[in-house]
XYZ file of C-alpha atoms in Angstrom:
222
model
C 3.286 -1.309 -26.355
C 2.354 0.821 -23.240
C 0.657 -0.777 -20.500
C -1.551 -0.381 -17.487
C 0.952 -2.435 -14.156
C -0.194 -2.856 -11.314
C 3.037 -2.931 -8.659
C 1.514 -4.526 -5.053
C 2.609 -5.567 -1.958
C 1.979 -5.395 2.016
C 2.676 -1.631 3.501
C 6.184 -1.100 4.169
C 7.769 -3.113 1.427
C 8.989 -0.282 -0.583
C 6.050 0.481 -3.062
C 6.868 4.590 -2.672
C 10.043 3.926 -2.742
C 9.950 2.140 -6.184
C 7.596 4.834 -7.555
C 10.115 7.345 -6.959
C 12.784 5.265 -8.569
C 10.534 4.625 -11.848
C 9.796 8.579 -11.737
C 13.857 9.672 -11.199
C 15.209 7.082 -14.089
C 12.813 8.278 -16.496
C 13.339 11.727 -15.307
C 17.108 11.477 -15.848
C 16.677 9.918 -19.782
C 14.327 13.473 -20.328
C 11.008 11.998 -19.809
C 8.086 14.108 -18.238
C 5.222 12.147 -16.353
C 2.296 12.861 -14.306
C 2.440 12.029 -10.951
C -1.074 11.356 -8.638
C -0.662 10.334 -5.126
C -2.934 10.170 -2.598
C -3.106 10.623 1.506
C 0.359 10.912 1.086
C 2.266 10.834 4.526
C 3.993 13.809 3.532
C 0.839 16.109 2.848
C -1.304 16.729 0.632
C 0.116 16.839 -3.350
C 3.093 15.075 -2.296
C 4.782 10.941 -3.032
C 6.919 10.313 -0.367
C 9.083 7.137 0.657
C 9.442 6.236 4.377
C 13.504 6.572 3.217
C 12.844 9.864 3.010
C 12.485 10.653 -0.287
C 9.504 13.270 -1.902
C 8.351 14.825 -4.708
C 5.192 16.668 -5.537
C 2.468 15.012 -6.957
C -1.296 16.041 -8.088
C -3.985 14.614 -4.975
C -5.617 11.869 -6.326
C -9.217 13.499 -4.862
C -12.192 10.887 -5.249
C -13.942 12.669 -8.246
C -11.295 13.568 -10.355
C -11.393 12.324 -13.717
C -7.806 11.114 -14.836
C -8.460 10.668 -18.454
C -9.853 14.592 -18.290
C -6.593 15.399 -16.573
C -4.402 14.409 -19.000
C -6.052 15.221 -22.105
C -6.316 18.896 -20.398
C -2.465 18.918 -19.218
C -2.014 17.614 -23.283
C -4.176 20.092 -24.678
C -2.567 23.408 -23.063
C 0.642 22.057 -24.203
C 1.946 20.375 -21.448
C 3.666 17.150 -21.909
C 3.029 13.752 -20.476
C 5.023 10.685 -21.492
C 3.907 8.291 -18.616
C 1.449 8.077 -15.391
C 2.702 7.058 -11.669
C -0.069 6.975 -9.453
C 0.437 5.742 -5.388
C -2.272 4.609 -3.418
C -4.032 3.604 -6.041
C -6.198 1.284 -3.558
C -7.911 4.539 -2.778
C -9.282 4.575 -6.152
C -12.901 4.134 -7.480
C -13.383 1.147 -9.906
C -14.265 4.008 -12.405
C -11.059 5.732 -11.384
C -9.083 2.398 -12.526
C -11.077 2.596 -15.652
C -9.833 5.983 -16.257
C -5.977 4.898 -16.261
C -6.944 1.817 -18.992
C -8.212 4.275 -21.086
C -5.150 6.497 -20.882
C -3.168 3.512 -21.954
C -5.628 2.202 -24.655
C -6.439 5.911 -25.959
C -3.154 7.948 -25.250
C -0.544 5.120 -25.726
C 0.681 5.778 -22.219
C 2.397 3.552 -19.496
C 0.590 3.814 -16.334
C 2.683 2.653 -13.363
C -0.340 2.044 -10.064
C 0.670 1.235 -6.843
C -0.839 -0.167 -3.840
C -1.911 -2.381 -1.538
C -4.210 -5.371 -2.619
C -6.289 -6.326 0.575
C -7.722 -4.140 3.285
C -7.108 -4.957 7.488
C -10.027 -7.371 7.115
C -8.064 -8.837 4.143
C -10.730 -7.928 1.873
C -9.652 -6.334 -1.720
C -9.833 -2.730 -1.930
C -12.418 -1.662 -4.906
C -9.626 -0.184 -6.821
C -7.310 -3.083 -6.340
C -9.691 -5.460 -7.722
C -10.179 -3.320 -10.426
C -6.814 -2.870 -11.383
C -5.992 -6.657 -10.664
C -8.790 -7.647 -13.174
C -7.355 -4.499 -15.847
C -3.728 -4.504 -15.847
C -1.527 -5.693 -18.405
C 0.632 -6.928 -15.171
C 0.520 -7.339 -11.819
C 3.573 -7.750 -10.297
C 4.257 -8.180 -6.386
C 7.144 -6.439 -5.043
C 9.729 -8.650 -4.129
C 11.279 -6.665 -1.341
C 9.489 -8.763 1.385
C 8.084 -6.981 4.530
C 8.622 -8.939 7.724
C 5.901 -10.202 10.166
C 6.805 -9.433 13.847
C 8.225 -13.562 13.997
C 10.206 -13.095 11.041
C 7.868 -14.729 8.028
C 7.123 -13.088 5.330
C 4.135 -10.594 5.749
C 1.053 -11.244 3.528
C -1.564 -9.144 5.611
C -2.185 -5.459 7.052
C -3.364 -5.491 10.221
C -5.064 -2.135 12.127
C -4.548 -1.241 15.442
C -6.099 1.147 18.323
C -4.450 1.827 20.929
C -1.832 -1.432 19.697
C -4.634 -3.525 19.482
C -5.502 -5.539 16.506
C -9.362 -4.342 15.466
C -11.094 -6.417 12.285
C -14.064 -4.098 12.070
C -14.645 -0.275 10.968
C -14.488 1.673 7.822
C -11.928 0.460 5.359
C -10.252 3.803 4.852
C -8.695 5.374 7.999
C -5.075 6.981 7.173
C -2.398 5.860 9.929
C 1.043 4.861 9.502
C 3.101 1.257 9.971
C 5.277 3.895 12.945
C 2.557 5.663 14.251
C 2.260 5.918 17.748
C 0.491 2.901 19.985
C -1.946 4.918 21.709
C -3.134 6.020 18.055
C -4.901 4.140 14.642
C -1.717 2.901 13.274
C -1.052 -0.142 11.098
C 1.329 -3.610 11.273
C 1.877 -5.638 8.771
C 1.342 -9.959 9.551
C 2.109 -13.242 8.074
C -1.698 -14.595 8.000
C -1.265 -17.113 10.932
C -0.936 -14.031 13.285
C -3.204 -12.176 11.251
C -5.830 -14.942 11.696
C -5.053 -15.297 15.685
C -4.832 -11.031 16.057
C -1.014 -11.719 17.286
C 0.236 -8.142 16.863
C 4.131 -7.780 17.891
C 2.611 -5.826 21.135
C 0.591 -8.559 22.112
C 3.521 -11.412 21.445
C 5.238 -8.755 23.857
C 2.292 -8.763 26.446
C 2.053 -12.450 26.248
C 5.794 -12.910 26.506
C 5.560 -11.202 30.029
C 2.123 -12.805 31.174
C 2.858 -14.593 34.564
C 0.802 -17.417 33.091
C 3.737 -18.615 30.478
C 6.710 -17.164 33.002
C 8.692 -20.171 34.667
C 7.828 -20.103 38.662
C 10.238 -21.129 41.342
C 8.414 -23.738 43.287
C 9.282 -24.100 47.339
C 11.569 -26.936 47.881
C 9.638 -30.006 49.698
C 10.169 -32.506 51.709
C 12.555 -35.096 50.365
C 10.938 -38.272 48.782
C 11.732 -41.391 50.382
């Protein structure tokens, strides 16, 4: 039976990367599928992995209608035997509600990918959505790392590599993007909860307050 999964995870834990690898083994058996992606780091129209790996996609803009999509790609005599879509956080409710009806109505697998909670660890729309609509939901088991070496559960957004918990919940930036920039760290939720980014660990690392101080010698004690 085809179904609507929902693959999830922190960023950085491979999510592209697994997209790509659905998209190449299906590929190689002589399956065709449609590919959406969206704000992809590579550009627009693209899936990329942070290993390096792209492929070109169709931009997963906010209006468009996926069912439509299909049904036209079907219709001029194209062929679709399965859906990948990245990012799929980015997507409406209605969006989500599109892909379940491409399963339901055009006995397609749709493979969605994303990330379940925003930097305020609040659920994207879409996530929720596709949390309360999939057939599965299965977290990716290639774990990304907090800073202290737990297992990271939470994104965390930084300006100029500090940790903000306010603004809007869509602003594209990258897990390597440069300090001085909107960029974006992944945290176990104790660090997440106390804004411990790995900068500030390093700040408070150095702080003179927690440095050991040489104290003058005094007089000896009788």
């Amino acid at each position: 039976m085809p179904e609507l999964v929902f693959f999830s995870g922190t960023m950085d834990c491979g999510k592209s990367t697994l997209a790509l690898q659905i998209e190449h083994n299906r590929s190689a058996r002589g399956l065709q599928g449609m590919i959406y992606a969206r704000d992809d780091r590579a550009g627009h129209g693209k899936l990329s992995s942070r290993l390096g790996l792209v492929t070109e996609a169709v931009e997963a803009v906010a209006d468009l209608d996926f069912y439509a999509h299909v049904v036209g790609v079907l219709t001029a005599g194209g062929r679709a035997d399965y859906v990948i879509v990245d990012e799929a956080q980015f997507l409406t409710p209605q969006q989500i509600d599109q892909l379940a009806r491409i399963v339901d109505d055009l006995a397609l697998d749709v493979f969605a990918f994303g990330i379940t909670t925003d930097f305020r660890s609040k659920l994207f729309p879409g996530s929720q959505r596709l949390v309360e609509l999939a057939d599965r939901v299965e977290v990716l088991q290639v774990e990304a790392l907090c800073w202290c070496g737990a297992r990271a559960t939470h994104n965390a957004r930084t300006v100029g590599g500090e940790m903000v918990v306010e603004g809007a919940q869509v602003v594209v930036g990258d897990v390597n993007g440069p300090e001085s920039e909107v960029g974006y760290e992944v945290l176990c939720r104790r660090h997440h909860r106390r804004r411990m980014t790995a900068a500030a660990a390093r700040a408070a690392s150095l702080s003179p307050d927690v440095l050991p101080v040489d104290t003058p010698a005094g007089p000896p004690v009788p």
